[in-house]
XYZ file of C-alpha atoms in Angstrom:
321
model
C -0.084 -0.208 -0.347
C 0.937 3.534 0.325
C 0.336 6.317 -1.446
C 2.342 7.121 -5.166
C 3.064 9.534 -8.275
C 0.569 11.662 -8.635
C -1.341 10.997 -5.368
C -2.229 8.272 -6.751
C -2.846 5.335 -4.066
C -1.568 1.436 -4.177
C -1.902 -1.603 -2.802
C 0.525 -4.466 -4.355
C 2.904 -6.589 -1.883
C 6.234 -6.877 -2.704
C 8.935 -8.949 -1.021
C 12.603 -8.639 -0.013
C 14.267 -11.749 0.662
C 17.240 -11.033 3.079
C 19.306 -14.217 2.087
C 19.585 -13.300 -1.660
C 18.703 -9.632 -0.860
C 16.051 -9.227 -3.828
C 12.880 -7.413 -4.104
C 10.356 -9.359 -6.222
C 6.446 -9.855 -6.832
C 5.016 -12.630 -5.091
C 1.775 -14.240 -6.587
C -1.429 -12.686 -4.489
C -4.349 -14.095 -4.719
C -7.367 -13.363 -2.592
C -10.058 -9.989 -2.462
C -7.387 -7.718 -1.161
C -7.945 -4.245 1.325
C -8.430 -0.808 -0.069
C -5.793 1.059 -1.388
C -4.949 2.216 2.487
C -2.542 4.859 3.204
C -1.356 5.268 7.337
C -2.433 2.019 7.681
C 0.246 -0.888 10.041
C 1.254 -4.442 8.910
C 2.435 -6.704 11.855
C 4.269 -9.896 11.258
C 2.898 -12.493 13.803
C 2.118 -16.553 13.842
C 3.750 -16.488 10.256
C 1.375 -14.189 8.583
C 0.890 -10.011 7.885
C -1.853 -8.415 10.157
C -3.118 -5.298 8.052
C -5.961 -3.103 10.190
C -6.985 0.744 9.725
C -5.741 3.287 7.474
C -7.001 5.879 5.376
C -8.463 4.338 2.404
C -8.556 7.833 0.054
C -5.613 10.559 0.248
C -6.798 13.594 1.719
C -6.356 15.390 -1.445
C -4.385 19.407 -1.021
C -5.733 22.568 -1.301
C -9.113 22.420 -0.053
C -12.309 19.613 0.157
C -11.686 17.472 -2.232
C -15.408 15.872 -3.984
C -14.403 12.265 -2.623
C -13.952 13.417 0.233
C -17.888 14.430 1.534
C -19.134 11.372 2.420
C -18.381 10.686 5.697
C -15.161 9.855 7.835
C -15.920 6.384 7.849
C -15.934 5.838 4.029
C -11.651 7.366 4.553
C -10.856 5.573 7.666
C -10.546 2.219 8.047
C -11.678 -0.408 11.241
C -11.276 -3.407 8.658
C -8.589 -6.028 9.680
C -7.163 -8.233 6.961
C -4.290 -11.057 6.673
C -1.806 -11.958 4.607
C -0.326 -15.139 4.917
C 1.757 -18.104 2.367
C -0.508 -20.872 1.200
C 1.041 -24.306 1.829
C 1.789 -26.450 -0.560
C -1.126 -28.743 0.443
C -3.048 -25.849 -0.776
C -2.348 -26.387 -4.306
C -0.936 -23.366 -5.087
C 2.312 -23.973 -6.486
C 2.162 -24.263 -10.263
C 4.035 -24.065 -13.390
C 6.998 -22.640 -11.686
C 6.163 -24.748 -8.190
C 8.934 -26.439 -6.568
C 11.908 -26.079 -4.130
C 13.130 -22.359 -4.451
C 9.776 -21.085 -6.222
C 8.463 -17.729 -4.911
C 5.598 -18.508 -2.094
C 2.064 -17.647 -3.545
C 0.219 -15.159 -0.766
C -3.577 -15.262 0.073
C -5.194 -12.205 1.738
C -7.865 -13.484 4.097
C -10.945 -10.712 5.429
C -10.775 -11.719 9.276
C -14.513 -11.160 10.451
C -13.563 -11.220 14.825
C -15.808 -11.184 17.925
C -15.456 -9.098 20.687
C -15.060 -5.258 21.069
C -13.432 -3.701 17.466
C -11.437 -1.228 17.365
C -13.195 1.741 15.380
C -11.986 3.545 11.963
C -8.770 5.057 12.337
C -5.382 5.942 10.414
C -2.182 6.901 12.247
C -2.366 4.502 14.878
C 0.694 2.263 16.173
C 1.125 -1.670 16.170
C 2.764 -4.480 17.816
C 2.927 -8.165 18.059
C 3.819 -9.584 21.869
C 2.877 -12.836 23.254
C 0.803 -14.005 20.407
C -1.263 -10.922 19.868
C -2.190 -8.068 18.168
C -1.832 -4.989 19.484
C -3.278 -1.922 17.960
C -2.953 2.116 19.984
C -4.461 5.735 19.275
C -4.963 6.882 16.265
C -7.272 9.497 14.308
C -10.309 8.757 14.632
C -13.764 10.564 13.570
C -15.955 12.091 15.918
C -19.588 13.887 16.155
C -18.657 17.226 17.160
C -20.162 19.198 19.869
C -23.117 21.018 17.955
C -23.421 18.128 15.703
C -24.404 19.417 12.398
C -24.247 22.706 12.881
C -20.635 22.784 14.360
C -20.591 21.386 10.952
C -21.992 23.243 7.998
C -19.809 26.146 10.579
C -16.787 25.042 9.707
C -17.087 23.892 6.077
C -19.702 26.202 4.923
C -23.574 25.944 3.807
C -24.299 24.990 0.194
C -21.504 21.894 0.554
C -23.030 18.632 -1.761
C -23.640 15.525 0.359
C -22.784 15.353 4.061
C -19.616 16.773 5.233
C -16.551 14.367 6.325
C -16.099 14.287 10.433
C -13.761 15.945 11.964
C -11.711 13.504 13.361
C -8.266 13.465 17.145
C -6.163 11.634 18.007
C -7.900 8.785 20.518
C -7.056 6.614 23.170
C -7.441 2.999 23.171
C -5.635 0.192 23.369
C -6.849 -2.974 21.338
C -5.986 -6.681 21.750
C -6.194 -8.975 18.701
C -6.481 -12.898 19.593
C -5.483 -14.772 16.554
C -6.383 -17.567 17.937
C -10.527 -17.295 19.056
C -10.791 -14.207 16.665
C -11.502 -12.240 19.153
C -10.349 -8.391 19.707
C -10.928 -6.783 23.154
C -10.365 -3.199 24.685
C -8.125 -3.493 26.878
C -6.759 -0.041 29.419
C -7.807 3.581 27.857
C -5.227 6.447 29.507
C -7.165 9.520 28.675
C -4.032 11.597 28.762
C -2.631 9.447 26.441
C -4.193 10.433 22.773
C -1.756 10.196 20.205
C -1.257 9.367 16.351
C 1.627 8.599 14.704
C 3.243 6.986 17.503
C 5.020 3.996 18.057
C 4.693 0.877 20.326
C 7.252 -1.836 20.444
C 6.428 -5.584 22.396
C 8.943 -5.945 25.552
C 9.262 -9.578 25.879
C 6.294 -10.131 25.391
C 5.769 -8.473 28.786
C 5.163 -4.891 28.207
C 4.166 -2.577 25.638
C 6.482 0.813 25.094
C 4.786 3.725 23.383
C 6.844 6.574 22.514
C 6.006 10.356 20.957
C 3.253 10.759 18.679
C 0.901 14.083 17.828
C -1.871 14.587 20.644
C -3.107 17.858 19.637
C -6.011 19.786 18.504
C -9.297 18.385 17.062
C -8.919 18.890 13.408
C -11.106 18.727 9.898
C -11.330 15.282 8.042
C -9.275 17.167 5.421
C -6.306 17.769 8.272
C -6.078 21.709 8.316
C -7.933 23.526 9.963
C -8.480 22.921 13.724
C -12.361 22.893 14.624
C -12.074 23.489 18.640
C -9.752 22.837 21.036
C -8.517 19.781 22.749
C -11.475 18.296 25.759
C -9.481 18.361 28.290
C -7.081 21.054 29.188
C -3.657 19.683 31.580
C -3.943 15.939 30.493
C -1.475 16.105 27.796
C 1.838 18.314 26.785
C 1.288 22.341 25.752
C 3.023 21.504 22.441
C 0.491 19.283 20.007
C 2.689 16.337 19.927
C 5.169 14.884 22.928
C 8.968 13.135 23.598
C 6.810 11.080 26.155
C 7.790 7.971 26.925
C 5.335 5.202 28.201
C 4.904 1.110 29.377
C 1.510 -0.801 29.448
C 2.250 -3.269 31.758
C 0.135 -6.903 30.245
C 0.294 -8.404 33.268
C -1.543 -6.012 35.866
C -3.660 -3.802 32.715
C -2.139 -0.444 34.207
C -0.035 1.676 32.198
C 3.176 3.813 33.568
C 5.182 6.785 32.848
C 8.801 6.234 32.796
C 12.134 8.458 32.600
C 15.311 7.385 31.393
C 18.254 9.010 31.018
C 20.560 10.771 28.356
C 19.956 13.211 25.661
C 15.944 12.764 25.098
C 14.748 12.930 21.367
C 12.817 16.007 20.315
C 9.087 15.295 20.710
C 7.736 13.950 17.703
C 5.317 11.948 15.629
C 5.340 9.539 12.156
C 8.316 8.006 13.692
C 9.320 4.588 13.754
C 10.788 2.459 16.070
C 12.128 -0.801 16.907
C 13.422 -3.016 19.317
C 16.567 -4.754 18.574
C 18.866 -7.003 21.322
C 22.053 -7.525 20.378
C 22.707 -10.853 22.092
C 23.216 -13.657 20.474
C 20.422 -16.524 21.172
C 22.148 -19.760 22.464
C 19.573 -22.716 21.502
C 21.111 -24.489 24.884
C 19.642 -22.410 26.988
C 15.669 -21.684 25.262
C 13.125 -23.353 27.359
C 10.024 -24.426 25.890
C 6.517 -23.155 27.210
C 3.051 -24.630 26.482
C 3.473 -28.361 27.278
C 5.562 -31.189 26.769
C 6.336 -32.636 22.899
C 5.615 -35.847 23.947
C 2.190 -35.393 24.182
C 1.809 -33.932 20.063
C -0.251 -35.663 18.190
C 0.963 -36.124 14.770
C -0.797 -34.454 12.164
C -2.320 -31.514 14.888
C -1.529 -27.964 15.855
C 0.822 -28.020 18.544
C 0.805 -24.644 20.418
C 4.373 -24.224 21.919
C 6.241 -21.054 22.893
C 10.384 -21.428 23.073
C 11.556 -18.678 25.381
C 14.454 -18.034 23.383
C 17.887 -16.858 26.464
C 21.472 -15.672 25.822
C 25.034 -17.574 26.311
C 24.504 -16.272 29.731
C 20.957 -17.665 30.722
C 19.143 -14.035 29.653
C 15.546 -14.152 27.985
C 16.118 -11.936 24.665
C 14.597 -9.083 24.741
C 13.179 -9.914 20.955
C 13.205 -12.225 18.681
C 13.972 -13.231 14.625
C 16.815 -15.821 15.319
C 16.844 -18.788 13.728
C 18.215 -21.819 15.319
C 18.062 -25.725 14.979
């Protein structure tokens, strides 16, 4: 996805092989999501989960005719998964065989539970076998209803004016095994869009920075009114605050770190890197003994990666036998 030349929306998929360091465009089957930007793509359980985003890029210099519907038409609440088809799925065509490019399949996920509202510019990560979605910009109904919208856009516009949007502080978890969403603790003072979110050893979520400023119009131009709760957010519309969410207690914590702090920002990216090397002799297995596994059936096992001193790794990604 993304936005390409002449601000045209894209919905193609490309693959970078880290062993050969070569790009390719694999065959993709199924019905893909709409052409999205400002969405998230999170690797989890051998697949890629794509959530939210903008289905139409905002036009420059005013309200575009394509945006004169409700904002939910621009912001997506859909969850899709992109996974590799197995040979048993009859995906190997004439070019199949060892070394052939994998065939990928799009699937729309119909999940139960309390799902997130439509949003874009949110943050997402995987931790503990679940997908977490935090913050983002969501449409909302302003105080004053239709009168407030007419005052913002002026009378005589064709169709219903788009709803304004604002940063939110919601945190959701999606369990791919039960295919169910759950809404977790909300932190009113943490309204964020364009922030970052990373999982730490399956126990914590770390979020840094983001925009927490005023409510903006659907075209992301003029602010309609100031933020709702003065004093709950920083004076600047963006921040360099670092917070942690503990998955065990379901509580938020504001963290402080020594050294030179990054300047306040939003729209950035973050990643967790553990420089230690995984030592297979110190790794442990959770989820039940392998002796109870049945051939041909799925066994849910979790490998806890540890380094040569027996310390638990904070991030994965290693391949070992």
